[in-house]
Short mmCIF file of C-alpha atoms in Angstrom, two decimals:
data_model
loop_
_atom_site.label_atom_id
_atom_site.label_comp_id
_atom_site.label_asym_id
_atom_site.label_seq_id
_atom_site.Cartn_x
_atom_site.Cartn_y
_atom_site.Cartn_z
CA MET A 1 87.98 88.47 134.37
CA ALA A 2 85.11 87.04 132.33
CA SER A 3 83.68 87.44 128.88
CA TYR A 4 80.71 86.99 126.61
CA MET A 5 81.23 86.24 122.93
CA PRO A 6 78.35 86.76 120.49
CA ARG A 7 76.89 83.54 119.09
CA GLN A 8 77.42 84.32 115.44
CA VAL A 9 80.90 83.58 114.04
CA VAL A 10 81.59 85.10 110.64
CA ASP A 11 84.36 83.86 108.36
CA ASN A 12 86.08 85.79 105.57
CA SER A 13 83.73 84.62 102.81
CA PHE A 14 81.17 87.06 104.26
CA PHE A 15 83.18 89.99 102.90
CA GLU A 16 83.81 91.45 99.47
CA HIS A 17 87.58 91.60 100.04
CA ALA A 18 87.94 88.01 101.16
CA ASP A 19 91.03 87.61 98.96
CA GLU A 20 93.82 88.34 101.43
CA THR A 21 96.31 89.31 98.76
CA LEU A 22 94.11 92.15 97.57
CA THR A 23 93.78 93.84 100.91
CA HIS A 24 96.14 96.31 102.55
CA ALA A 25 98.58 94.92 105.13
CA LEU A 26 96.67 96.78 107.84
CA PHE A 27 93.50 94.90 106.96
CA ARG A 28 94.88 91.37 106.74
CA GLY A 29 95.22 88.50 109.14
CA VAL A 30 91.77 87.94 110.65
CA GLU A 31 90.40 84.48 109.92
CA LYS A 32 87.08 84.82 111.71
CA ARG A 33 85.31 87.13 114.10
CA HIS A 34 82.09 87.30 116.09
CA HIS A 35 79.20 89.56 115.11
CA VAL A 36 76.47 90.63 117.51
CA SER A 37 72.88 89.75 116.60
CA PRO A 38 70.09 92.25 117.30
CA ASP A 39 69.21 90.64 120.65
CA GLU A 40 72.82 90.82 121.83
CA THR A 41 72.63 94.32 123.27
CA PRO A 42 75.44 95.84 125.35
CA LEU A 43 73.28 95.25 128.43
CA MET A 44 72.72 91.59 127.62
CA MET A 45 76.42 90.99 126.91
CA ILE A 46 77.62 92.69 130.09
CA VAL A 47 75.08 90.87 132.24
CA GLN A 48 76.06 87.48 130.79
CA ALA A 49 79.75 88.18 131.34
CA ALA A 50 79.15 89.58 134.84
CA HIS A 51 77.22 86.49 135.91
CA LYS A 52 80.09 84.32 134.70
CA LEU A 53 82.50 86.52 136.62
CA ALA A 54 80.43 86.38 139.82
CA GLU A 55 80.33 82.61 139.64
CA ARG A 56 84.03 82.34 138.90
CA LEU A 57 85.07 84.64 141.75
CA ASN A 58 82.24 83.72 144.10
CA VAL A 59 81.22 87.36 144.40
CA ASN A 60 77.79 88.65 145.29
CA LEU A 61 77.36 91.41 142.72
CA GLN A 62 74.22 92.73 144.44
CA GLU A 63 76.32 93.70 147.44
CA GLU A 64 79.81 94.09 146.11
CA VAL A 65 79.89 96.62 143.31
CA ASP A 66 80.72 100.13 144.55
CA ILE A 67 81.81 101.34 141.12
CA LEU A 68 80.26 100.30 137.83
CA MET A 69 81.94 101.47 134.65
CA THR A 70 81.18 100.76 131.02
CA ASN A 71 82.69 101.55 127.67
CA VAL A 72 80.47 100.58 124.74
CA ILE A 73 81.52 101.22 121.15
CA VAL A 74 78.01 101.50 119.70
CA PRO A 75 75.73 102.36 122.62
CA ASP A 76 71.98 101.85 122.42
CA GLN A 77 71.43 105.47 123.33
CA PRO A 78 73.79 108.23 122.22
CA PHE A 79 72.98 110.43 125.23
CA THR A 80 73.34 107.88 127.99
CA GLY A 81 75.28 104.74 128.60
CA CYS A 82 73.95 101.42 129.80
CA GLY A 83 75.49 101.53 133.30
CA ALA A 84 72.21 102.13 135.10
CA ASP A 85 70.50 99.38 133.08
CA VAL A 86 73.31 97.00 134.01
CA GLY A 87 72.90 97.97 137.67
CA ARG A 88 69.19 97.21 137.50
CA ALA A 89 69.71 93.90 135.70
CA LEU A 90 72.36 92.76 138.18
CA GLY A 91 70.37 94.04 141.15
CA CYS A 92 73.26 96.11 142.40
CA ARG A 93 73.33 99.71 143.63
CA PRO A 94 76.75 101.20 142.92
CA ASP A 95 77.77 104.54 144.42
CA TRP A 96 79.40 105.43 141.13
CA ILE A 97 78.27 104.65 137.60
CA LEU A 98 80.49 105.91 134.82
CA ASP A 99 79.64 105.28 131.18
CA GLN A 100 82.72 106.53 129.52
CA HIS A 101 83.31 107.50 125.92
CA ASN A 102 86.99 108.27 126.38
CA GLY A 103 89.78 105.78 126.24
CA GLY A 104 88.43 103.81 123.26
CA CYS A 105 90.56 100.75 122.65
CA VAL A 106 92.42 101.18 125.94
CA SER A 107 89.44 102.31 128.00
CA PHE A 108 89.98 99.28 130.25
CA ILE A 109 93.15 100.97 131.51
CA SER A 110 91.52 104.35 131.97
CA MET A 111 88.64 102.65 133.83
CA MET A 112 91.27 101.02 136.07
CA ALA A 113 92.74 104.47 136.70
CA HIS A 114 89.33 105.95 137.54
CA ALA A 115 88.56 103.05 139.87
CA GLN A 116 91.94 103.42 141.56
CA ALA A 117 91.28 107.15 142.10
CA LEU A 118 87.80 106.52 143.52
CA MET A 119 89.12 103.79 145.80
CA THR A 120 91.97 105.96 147.02
CA CYS A 121 90.03 109.19 147.52
CA HIS A 122 86.46 108.08 148.24
CA GLY A 123 86.78 104.75 149.97
CA ALA A 124 85.22 102.61 147.28
CA LYS A 125 86.21 98.98 147.67
CA THR A 126 85.06 97.19 144.53
CA ALA A 127 84.68 97.99 140.87
CA LEU A 128 83.12 96.21 137.92
CA LEU A 129 84.67 97.33 134.63
CA CYS A 130 82.82 96.44 131.43
CA ASN A 131 83.97 96.73 127.81
CA VAL A 132 81.65 96.04 124.90
CA GLN A 133 82.73 96.01 121.28
CA ASN A 134 79.71 95.69 118.99
CA ALA A 135 80.69 97.78 115.96
CA ALA A 136 81.30 94.70 113.82
CA GLY A 137 77.78 93.33 113.88
CA ARG A 138 76.07 96.69 114.19
CA LEU A 139 78.04 98.66 111.58
CA PHE A 140 80.18 96.38 109.41
CA ALA A 141 77.75 93.53 108.73
CA HIS A 142 75.49 95.60 106.49
CA GLU A 143 75.63 94.54 102.84
CA GLU A 144 77.06 97.94 101.88
CA THR A 145 79.59 98.47 104.68
CA ARG A 146 80.86 94.91 104.47
CA LYS A 147 82.34 95.89 101.06
CA LEU A 148 84.73 98.31 102.77
CA LYS A 149 88.28 97.04 102.99
CA GLN A 150 88.36 97.61 106.77
CA ALA A 151 85.12 95.65 107.31
CA MET A 152 86.96 92.35 107.85
CA ILE A 153 88.90 93.69 110.79
CA PRO A 154 86.42 94.47 113.60
CA GLY A 155 85.03 91.68 115.72
CA ASP A 156 82.61 91.84 118.62
CA GLY A 157 82.92 90.71 122.20
CA CYS A 158 82.46 91.73 125.78
CA GLY A 159 85.00 91.53 128.57
CA VAL A 160 84.47 92.44 132.20
CA GLY A 161 86.94 92.75 135.04
CA TYR A 162 86.56 93.01 138.79
CA LEU A 163 88.84 95.20 140.89
CA VAL A 164 89.08 95.01 144.68
CA ALA A 165 90.92 97.53 146.86
CA SER A 166 93.47 95.71 148.99
CA SER A 167 96.70 96.30 150.83
CA GLU A 168 98.49 94.17 148.23
CA SER A 169 98.10 96.83 145.51
CA PRO A 170 98.87 94.56 142.58
CA VAL A 171 98.44 97.46 140.15
CA LYS A 172 102.01 98.78 140.19
CA ALA A 173 101.67 101.61 137.68
CA ILE A 174 99.18 103.21 135.34
CA VAL A 175 100.19 105.69 132.66
CA GLN A 176 97.65 107.69 130.69
CA ARG A 177 98.59 110.16 127.98
CA ASN A 178 96.23 112.38 126.05
CA HIS A 179 97.54 113.41 122.64
CA CYS A 180 94.94 116.05 121.85
CA GLU A 181 96.87 117.18 118.79
CA PHE A 182 95.77 113.92 117.12
CA ALA A 183 92.09 114.20 118.02
CA GLY A 184 89.57 113.86 115.22
CA ASP A 185 91.40 111.37 112.99
CA MET A 186 88.81 108.68 113.65
CA ALA A 187 85.09 109.17 113.34
CA LEU A 188 81.70 107.60 112.83
CA VAL A 189 80.84 108.56 109.26
CA ARG A 190 78.13 107.88 106.71
CA ALA A 191 78.71 107.19 103.05
CA ASP A 192 76.60 110.22 102.07
CA GLY A 193 78.45 112.54 104.44
CA SER A 194 75.45 113.09 106.72
CA ALA A 195 75.87 113.23 110.49
CA TRP A 196 74.50 110.35 112.55
CA TRP A 197 71.58 112.43 113.88
CA GLU A 198 70.47 113.53 110.42
CA PRO A 199 67.86 111.58 108.47
CA SER A 200 69.57 109.32 105.93
CA LEU A 201 69.40 105.87 104.36
CA ALA A 202 73.21 105.67 104.13
CA CYS A 203 75.11 103.22 106.33
CA GLY A 204 77.32 104.40 109.13
CA TYR A 205 80.77 103.03 109.90
CA VAL A 206 83.95 103.87 111.77
CA ASP A 207 86.60 105.43 109.55
CA PHE A 208 89.95 107.16 109.89
CA THR A 209 91.61 109.96 107.94
CA GLU A 210 93.22 107.99 105.12
CA THR A 211 95.50 110.82 103.96
CA LYS A 212 97.07 110.60 107.42
CA LEU A 213 97.72 106.85 107.23
CA ALA A 214 101.51 107.26 107.35
CA GLN A 215 101.27 109.54 110.36
CA ILE A 216 98.81 107.29 112.20
CA VAL A 217 101.07 104.27 111.69
CA ASN A 218 104.03 106.32 112.83
CA ARG A 219 102.35 107.66 115.96
CA ALA A 220 101.03 104.20 116.89
CA ASN A 221 104.57 102.84 116.57
CA ARG A 222 105.76 105.59 118.88
CA VAL A 223 103.14 106.33 121.55
CA VAL A 224 102.35 102.77 122.60
CA PRO A 225 105.91 101.64 123.38
CA GLU A 226 106.49 105.03 125.07
CA ALA A 227 103.52 104.59 127.40
CA ILE A 228 104.49 100.99 128.18
CA ARG A 229 108.13 101.90 128.86
CA GLU A 230 107.00 104.70 131.16
CA ALA A 231 104.67 102.38 133.10
CA CYS A 232 107.49 99.83 133.43
CA ARG A 233 109.88 102.55 134.60
CA ARG A 234 107.42 103.67 137.30
CA ALA A 235 106.94 100.06 138.37
CA ASN A 236 110.70 99.43 138.44
CA LEU A 237 110.17 96.65 135.93
CA PRO A 238 112.77 96.25 133.19
CA THR A 239 110.89 95.65 129.93
CA SER A 240 112.90 92.43 129.56
CA GLU A 241 110.94 91.15 132.59
CA ILE A 242 107.48 91.66 131.11
CA GLY A 243 105.90 88.28 131.79
CA THR A 244 102.81 88.78 129.66
CA LEU A 245 102.09 91.65 127.30
CA ILE A 246 98.54 92.47 126.28
CA THR A 247 97.79 95.33 123.91
CA ASN A 248 94.76 96.36 121.97
CA GLN A 249 94.78 94.53 118.64
CA PRO A 250 93.94 96.87 115.76
CA ASN A 251 95.99 94.94 113.18
CA ARG A 252 98.87 92.49 113.01
CA ILE A 253 101.38 95.16 111.97
CA PHE A 254 100.94 97.16 115.18
CA LEU A 255 101.02 93.98 117.27
CA ARG A 256 104.32 93.04 115.63
CA ASN A 257 105.81 96.51 115.91
CA TRP A 258 104.88 96.98 119.56
CA ARG A 259 106.40 93.73 120.76
CA GLU A 260 109.48 94.31 118.58
CA ALA A 261 109.92 97.77 120.06
CA LEU A 262 109.72 96.32 123.57
CA ASP A 263 111.76 93.24 122.65
CA VAL A 264 108.97 90.97 123.91
CA PRO A 265 108.91 87.56 122.18
CA PRO A 266 105.65 86.64 120.41
CA GLU A 267 104.84 83.85 122.88
CA ARG A 268 104.63 86.40 125.71
CA HIS A 269 102.32 88.72 123.74
CA VAL A 270 98.78 87.39 124.17
CA SER A 271 96.43 88.23 121.32
CA THR A 272 93.29 86.74 119.82
CA PHE A 273 93.47 88.84 116.64
CA GLU A 274 93.26 85.93 114.18
CA ARG A 275 90.04 84.54 115.61
CA HIS A 276 88.43 87.65 117.12
CA GLY A 277 89.65 90.54 114.95
CA ASN A 278 89.92 94.05 116.35
CA LEU A 279 87.99 93.90 119.61
CA PHE A 280 88.46 97.62 120.24
CA GLY A 281 88.18 98.23 124.00
CA ALA A 282 87.19 94.64 124.72
CA ALA A 283 90.58 93.30 123.60
CA LEU A 284 92.34 94.02 126.91
CA PRO A 285 89.87 92.26 129.25
CA LEU A 286 89.26 89.41 126.78
CA CYS A 287 92.97 88.75 126.23
CA PHE A 288 93.50 89.12 129.99
CA GLU A 289 90.98 86.33 130.55
CA GLU A 290 92.59 84.28 127.79
CA ALA A 291 96.02 84.71 129.39
CA ILE A 292 94.68 83.46 132.75
CA GLU A 293 92.69 80.56 131.29
CA SER A 294 95.47 79.35 129.02
CA GLY A 295 98.04 79.49 131.79
CA GLN A 296 100.17 81.98 129.87
CA LEU A 297 99.84 84.45 132.73
CA VAL A 298 101.88 82.86 135.50
CA PRO A 299 101.20 83.84 139.12
CA GLY A 300 104.03 86.01 140.39
CA ASN A 301 104.78 87.39 136.93
CA HIS A 302 104.13 90.90 135.72
CA LEU A 303 101.33 91.54 133.30
CA VAL A 304 101.68 94.67 131.19
CA LEU A 305 98.68 96.19 129.46
CA GLY A 306 99.03 98.91 126.83
CA GLY A 307 97.73 100.42 123.66
CA PHE A 308 96.23 103.48 122.06
CA ALA A 309 92.84 104.81 121.08
CA HIS A 310 91.06 106.62 118.25
CA ALA A 311 93.97 106.74 115.77
CA GLY A 312 96.20 108.21 118.45
CA ASP A 313 94.48 110.78 120.67
CA PHE A 314 95.11 108.66 123.78
CA SER A 315 97.62 106.06 124.90
CA ALA A 316 97.84 104.15 128.14
CA ALA A 317 99.69 101.36 129.89
CA ALA A 318 99.51 99.51 133.18
CA VAL A 319 101.73 97.11 135.09
CA ILE A 320 100.05 94.46 137.24
CA HIS A 321 101.85 92.06 139.55
CA TRP A 322 99.71 89.00 139.01
CA ARG A 323 98.97 87.25 142.30
CA PRO A 324 95.50 85.73 142.11
CA THR A 325 93.93 85.12 145.51
CA MET B 1 143.33 133.67 112.58
CA GLU B 2 144.27 130.10 113.42
CA VAL B 3 141.81 127.92 115.23
CA ASN B 4 142.97 127.09 118.71
CA LEU B 5 142.57 123.35 119.39
CA ALA B 6 142.19 123.95 123.11
CA ALA B 7 139.18 126.14 122.33
CA ILE B 8 137.78 123.37 120.14
CA ASP B 9 138.17 120.90 123.00
CA ARG B 10 136.11 123.18 125.23
CA LEU B 11 133.15 123.30 122.82
CA PRO B 12 130.17 121.48 124.30
CA GLY B 13 129.57 118.21 122.53
CA VAL B 14 133.05 117.99 120.99
CA ARG B 15 134.75 114.79 122.05
CA ARG B 16 138.35 114.16 121.03
CA ILE B 17 140.88 111.89 122.63
CA GLU B 18 142.42 115.00 124.20
CA ASN B 19 139.27 115.82 126.22
CA CYS B 20 137.50 112.45 126.38
CA SER B 21 139.41 109.38 127.51
CA LEU B 22 139.11 106.08 125.68
CA ASP B 23 137.30 104.73 128.72
CA GLU B 24 134.73 107.53 128.65
CA MET B 25 134.37 107.05 124.91
CA THR B 26 133.64 103.31 125.14
CA SER B 27 131.31 103.90 128.06
CA LEU B 28 129.39 106.47 126.00
CA ALA B 29 129.34 104.16 122.98
CA THR B 30 128.02 101.31 125.11
CA GLU B 31 125.27 103.54 126.46
CA MET B 32 124.34 104.74 122.97
CA THR B 33 124.15 101.25 121.46
CA HIS B 34 120.59 99.93 121.74
CA ALA B 35 119.10 96.66 120.55
CA VAL B 36 116.16 98.45 118.92
CA TYR B 37 115.79 102.02 117.66
CA PRO B 38 112.42 103.73 117.33
CA HIS B 39 111.63 104.55 113.72
CA ASP B 40 111.45 108.27 114.53
CA HIS B 41 114.93 108.32 116.03
CA VAL B 42 116.40 106.91 112.86
CA PHE B 43 114.20 108.46 110.19
CA GLY B 44 112.47 111.35 111.95
CA GLN B 45 114.47 114.23 110.48
CA PHE B 46 116.63 112.57 107.83
CA CYS B 47 115.97 109.62 105.61
CA SER B 48 119.17 108.01 104.33
CA ILE B 49 119.15 104.72 102.50
CA GLN B 50 121.62 102.84 100.36
CA SER B 51 122.00 99.79 98.15
CA HIS B 52 124.57 97.85 96.20
CA VAL B 53 123.86 97.71 92.47
CA ASP B 54 125.50 95.34 90.04
CA CYS B 55 126.21 98.02 87.44
CA PRO B 56 129.42 100.04 86.91
CA PRO B 57 129.40 103.39 88.73
CA GLU B 58 129.85 105.48 85.57
CA LYS B 59 126.77 103.88 84.03
CA ALA B 60 124.72 104.26 87.22
CA PHE B 61 125.69 107.94 87.35
CA GLU B 62 124.80 108.44 83.70
CA TYR B 63 121.36 106.92 84.29
CA LEU B 64 120.62 108.98 87.40
CA ALA B 65 121.90 112.19 85.79
CA ASP B 66 119.22 111.94 83.10
CA VAL B 67 116.17 113.45 84.79
CA TYR B 68 113.84 111.60 82.39
CA THR B 69 114.80 108.22 83.88
CA LEU B 70 112.83 109.24 86.98
CA GLN B 71 109.68 108.28 85.13
CA GLU B 72 111.10 104.78 84.89
CA TRP B 73 112.41 104.04 88.39
CA THR B 74 110.24 106.23 90.64
CA TYR B 75 106.91 104.87 91.79
CA SER B 76 104.69 107.71 90.63
CA LEU B 77 106.48 110.49 88.66
CA ARG B 78 105.13 110.44 85.11
CA ASP B 79 104.33 112.61 82.06
CA PHE B 80 107.61 114.55 81.95
CA THR B 81 107.55 117.75 79.92
CA PRO B 82 110.57 120.06 79.52
CA MET B 83 109.97 123.71 80.35
CA ALA B 84 111.36 126.51 78.24
CA GLY B 85 115.10 127.01 78.35
CA ASP B 86 116.46 126.41 81.79
CA GLY B 87 116.45 122.64 82.22
CA MET B 88 113.40 122.58 84.46
CA VAL B 89 111.00 119.73 83.88
CA VAL B 90 107.38 119.50 84.93
CA ALA B 91 105.74 116.15 85.60
CA THR B 92 102.76 114.57 87.33
CA ASP B 93 103.15 112.93 90.73
CA ARG B 94 100.39 110.37 90.60
CA SER B 95 100.79 109.61 94.30
CA GLY B 96 99.18 113.00 94.90
CA GLY B 97 96.30 112.28 92.57
CA GLY B 98 96.20 112.86 88.83
CA SER B 99 96.39 116.63 89.02
CA THR B 100 99.50 117.06 91.17
CA ARG B 101 102.26 118.77 89.25
CA ILE B 102 105.86 118.31 90.31
CA TYR B 103 108.64 120.62 89.11
CA LEU B 104 112.14 119.20 88.88
CA ARG B 105 115.67 120.28 88.12
CA VAL B 106 118.70 118.01 88.26
CA VAL B 107 122.02 119.26 89.67
CA LYS B 108 124.84 116.85 88.91
CA ASN B 109 128.58 116.59 89.48
CA ARG B 110 130.30 113.96 87.39
CA GLU B 111 133.56 114.04 89.33
CA ALA B 112 131.88 113.45 92.69
CA MET B 113 129.17 111.32 91.04
CA THR B 114 126.46 113.22 92.89
CA VAL B 115 122.99 113.72 91.41
CA ASP B 116 120.60 115.99 93.30
CA TYR B 117 116.99 116.31 92.25
CA HIS B 118 115.58 119.67 93.32
CA CYS B 119 111.79 119.40 93.23
CA ALA B 120 108.53 120.78 94.56
CA TRP B 121 104.87 119.95 94.35
CA ASP B 122 102.51 122.50 92.76
CA GLN B 123 104.96 125.33 91.98
CA GLY B 124 108.43 125.71 90.47
CA ASP B 125 109.64 128.94 92.06
CA ARG B 126 110.93 127.34 95.22
CA LEU B 127 112.36 123.85 94.72
CA TRP B 128 112.58 122.69 98.34
CA MET B 129 112.12 118.90 98.12
CA ILE B 130 115.69 117.83 97.49
CA TYR B 131 116.68 114.25 96.80
CA LEU B 132 120.44 113.87 97.33
CA MET B 133 122.03 110.90 95.58
CA ARG B 134 125.59 109.74 95.28
CA VAL B 135 127.16 106.86 93.40
CA VAL B 136 130.26 105.28 94.96
CA PRO B 137 132.41 102.66 93.19
CA ALA B 138 131.72 99.45 95.09
CA GLU B 139 135.27 98.33 94.34
CA LEU B 140 136.50 101.01 96.76
CA VAL B 141 134.07 100.48 99.62
CA LEU B 142 133.01 96.84 99.37
CA ALA B 143 135.85 95.31 97.35
CA GLN B 144 133.41 94.08 94.78
CA PRO B 145 132.27 95.20 91.33
CA GLY B 146 129.35 97.54 90.82
CA SER B 147 128.11 100.63 92.59
CA VAL B 148 126.86 101.68 95.96
CA VAL B 149 124.00 104.17 95.63
CA LEU B 150 123.43 106.51 98.58
CA TRP B 151 120.18 108.48 98.86
CA THR B 152 119.28 111.08 101.50
CA ASN B 153 116.28 113.31 102.11
CA CYS B 154 116.12 115.98 104.80
CA ARG B 155 112.85 116.94 106.49
CA HIS B 156 112.42 120.49 105.23
CA PRO B 157 109.84 122.35 107.36
CA TYR B 158 107.59 122.61 104.30
CA TYR B 159 106.96 118.85 104.59
CA ASP B 160 105.09 119.64 107.83
CA ARG B 161 103.32 122.75 106.55
CA ASN B 162 102.58 123.58 102.94
CA PRO B 163 103.51 127.25 102.49
CA PHE B 164 101.76 127.44 99.12
CA PRO B 165 98.19 126.37 99.91
CA GLU B 166 96.90 128.57 97.09
CA GLU B 167 98.68 126.30 94.57
CA VAL B 168 96.91 123.12 95.72
CA PRO B 169 94.69 121.66 92.99
CA GLN B 170 91.03 121.66 93.92
CA GLY B 171 89.92 118.65 95.90
CA ARG B 172 93.36 117.34 96.81
CA LYS B 173 93.48 116.47 100.50
CA ILE B 174 96.90 114.89 100.79
CA TRP B 175 100.15 116.82 101.19
CA VAL B 176 103.51 115.33 100.26
CA GLY B 177 104.73 115.75 103.85
CA ASP B 178 101.86 113.61 105.18
CA MET B 179 103.83 110.70 103.78
CA TRP B 180 107.12 111.51 105.52
CA PRO B 181 106.74 108.58 107.98
CA PHE B 182 106.56 106.31 104.91
CA PHE B 183 109.58 107.86 103.16
CA TYR B 184 111.92 105.15 104.43
CA ALA B 185 109.66 102.40 103.13
CA GLY B 186 108.67 104.21 99.92
CA HIS B 187 112.25 105.12 99.05
CA ARG B 188 113.48 101.61 99.84
CA ILE B 189 110.92 100.26 97.38
CA GLU B 190 111.97 102.80 94.73
CA LEU B 191 115.67 102.11 95.34
CA GLU B 192 114.97 98.43 94.78
CA SER B 193 113.30 99.30 91.46
CA LEU B 194 116.29 101.48 90.55
CA LYS B 195 118.68 98.62 91.35
CA ARG B 196 116.72 96.11 89.25
CA ILE B 197 116.45 98.50 86.29
CA LEU B 198 120.14 99.47 86.37
CA GLU B 199 121.16 95.82 86.56
CA TYR B 200 118.80 94.95 83.70
CA ARG B 201 120.03 97.77 81.45
CA HIS B 202 123.67 96.97 82.22
CA ALA B 203 123.35 93.20 81.81
CA ASN B 204 121.67 93.64 78.44
CA SER B 205 123.96 96.45 77.22
CA LEU B 206 120.99 98.79 76.87
CA PRO B 207 121.42 102.59 76.75
CA MET B 208 121.65 104.26 80.17
CA THR B 209 119.71 107.38 79.22
CA ILE B 210 116.23 108.14 77.98
CA GLY B 211 116.99 111.77 77.05
CA GLY B 212 113.74 113.63 76.67
CA PRO B 213 110.10 112.72 76.85
CA PRO B 214 109.72 109.14 75.63
CA SER B 215 107.75 108.43 72.51
CA ARG B 216 104.63 106.67 73.62
CA PRO B 217 103.26 103.59 71.93
#
C-alpha cells in the first residue's frame, strides 16, 4: 500500500459552518482535510503514490502490472478514465485497464474482486489498484459550495494497493452486494438544477436526497454490518476475532455504529476521519497503509475491510489474512 | 366448543412447558439473547418506548387526554383548530413543511388510562397513523411514585406508500413514512419533552389541560 496526500491542508476556518455546534451530527468531527490544487490531477496523484509503492515493495512497475484499475471521484474526462495515462506515465503495459465508476466509497474492494477474477480465470499475476478522491478541492473549495453544510466533510487523497497472485491466497473472502433499489439517492448536482454537460455558471457538488436522510442512515446501519458479517462467515472468522477493521469513513456516526454493530472496540477500527475527512474510495487503501505503518495491523491477524457506496446502492466487505512477505 | 390444549400444543410456534422442556426453553433463550440488536430488528415494524415521569398517573392521563396539549409536548404539531362537531382537530405538522395538515382524534379510556391519537397527514377520512399511549401507576410496577408512560407505533403500510398522493400539498417532497427509521429517536426526544412538561406542571401545581386552541399573545 502507498499513498499521496495533496499539499494543501485546509482547516475548519475555511468554511461557513465552522461552528461545530451549528452543524448536523452527520457533518461534524473533521478537524482538517487535504484539498487538491489544480496541478494535482488524478494522474499525478496516482503516479506519485505508485512510485512510492514500487520503492517500498521493490517492484518494477514497468514489468509487473498485468491489471491496472482506477476509481476517480472527479475524473478529468467524463468519457474515459485515466488508466491509460497512468500506464503511459509509469511505462507499463497492462493486459487489462479498468477505470471503474462503480463501487464508489468501497471501490477498492470491488477492484480486489475484479483482480481476483482476472487472476483466477485469465492468468493475470499482478494488479495495481488506484483510488483517487479529489471532490473536496475540485467541488467543495469553491466560495459558493464551501457554504454548504456538507462541505467540511470531504477530504482528498490517493491510495494505491498492489495485489499479487500467490498460493497463499491471503484474501479469504470478498462479499459484494448491489442494492439497486437504493440507486439514485446520491448525485452530482448544480445549484441551478442544470446537468453537468449543460452550459452554466453554477457550481457543481455531490449531494444526497435529504428527504431520505432517515432511510439512508438506516440502510447504512444495516447493509455494512451485514456485508462484513457475511464475509467473516465465509472466511470462518468470528467477528470477535477481527484484528483490524477498516471501513469507508463518511461520518463519525456511521463509524461508531458499524463498530458497535460488530462489537469491535474503537482501537481496532482504523480511521483517519478527523484529519482527512471523508476520503470516499481512497479511505480503504489510505487507512490500510496507516494500519500497516502504525503497527496496528499485526502480521498473522485478520484485516476486515467493509463499507457502502453512493448512499446505499452497493455494499462490500473483504477478509484478509495479513501475512506480509 | 372448548379449546383442546393438546391441539394448542401442536400449533407451530407455541411453546409451553408441556411441549417444550425447560432445557429446550433455556437453550432457545440463550440462542435468542444477543449482545447487540440491529436497529431494524427492534424498531423495524413496531416502535415502543417508555419513560418514568414524576407526576401522578391521574394527572398524566388528564394531560394526555386533552388533544390540545399535543401542541405543547410534540416537536412539530401546531396551530390546532377544532373541526365541526365530532371532536376532530386539524393542525399543522411543521416537520412536513408549513403546509402539511394533520387531522387528529383522541380515543381515551380513563379506567385503563389509555390515550390513542388517531391521525393522518393531508386528509381526515382515514386516520391511519395511530399513536398508542398508556399511563401505568409507577407505584405498581416500579414501587415508586409517579407514572410510567408507554408509547407504541405500528408500521402501517401507508408509512411506506402514501395512498393519497392527490392530497399532497404542492412542492412537498417528504412523506411522513420517510422518517420511520427516525421514529425511535424522534419519539424518544418527544417523550423526554413530555416528561419534563408533566413534571413541571405537577411540581408547580399548574393545570393539566389546555382545553381548546390557546389564546396567543
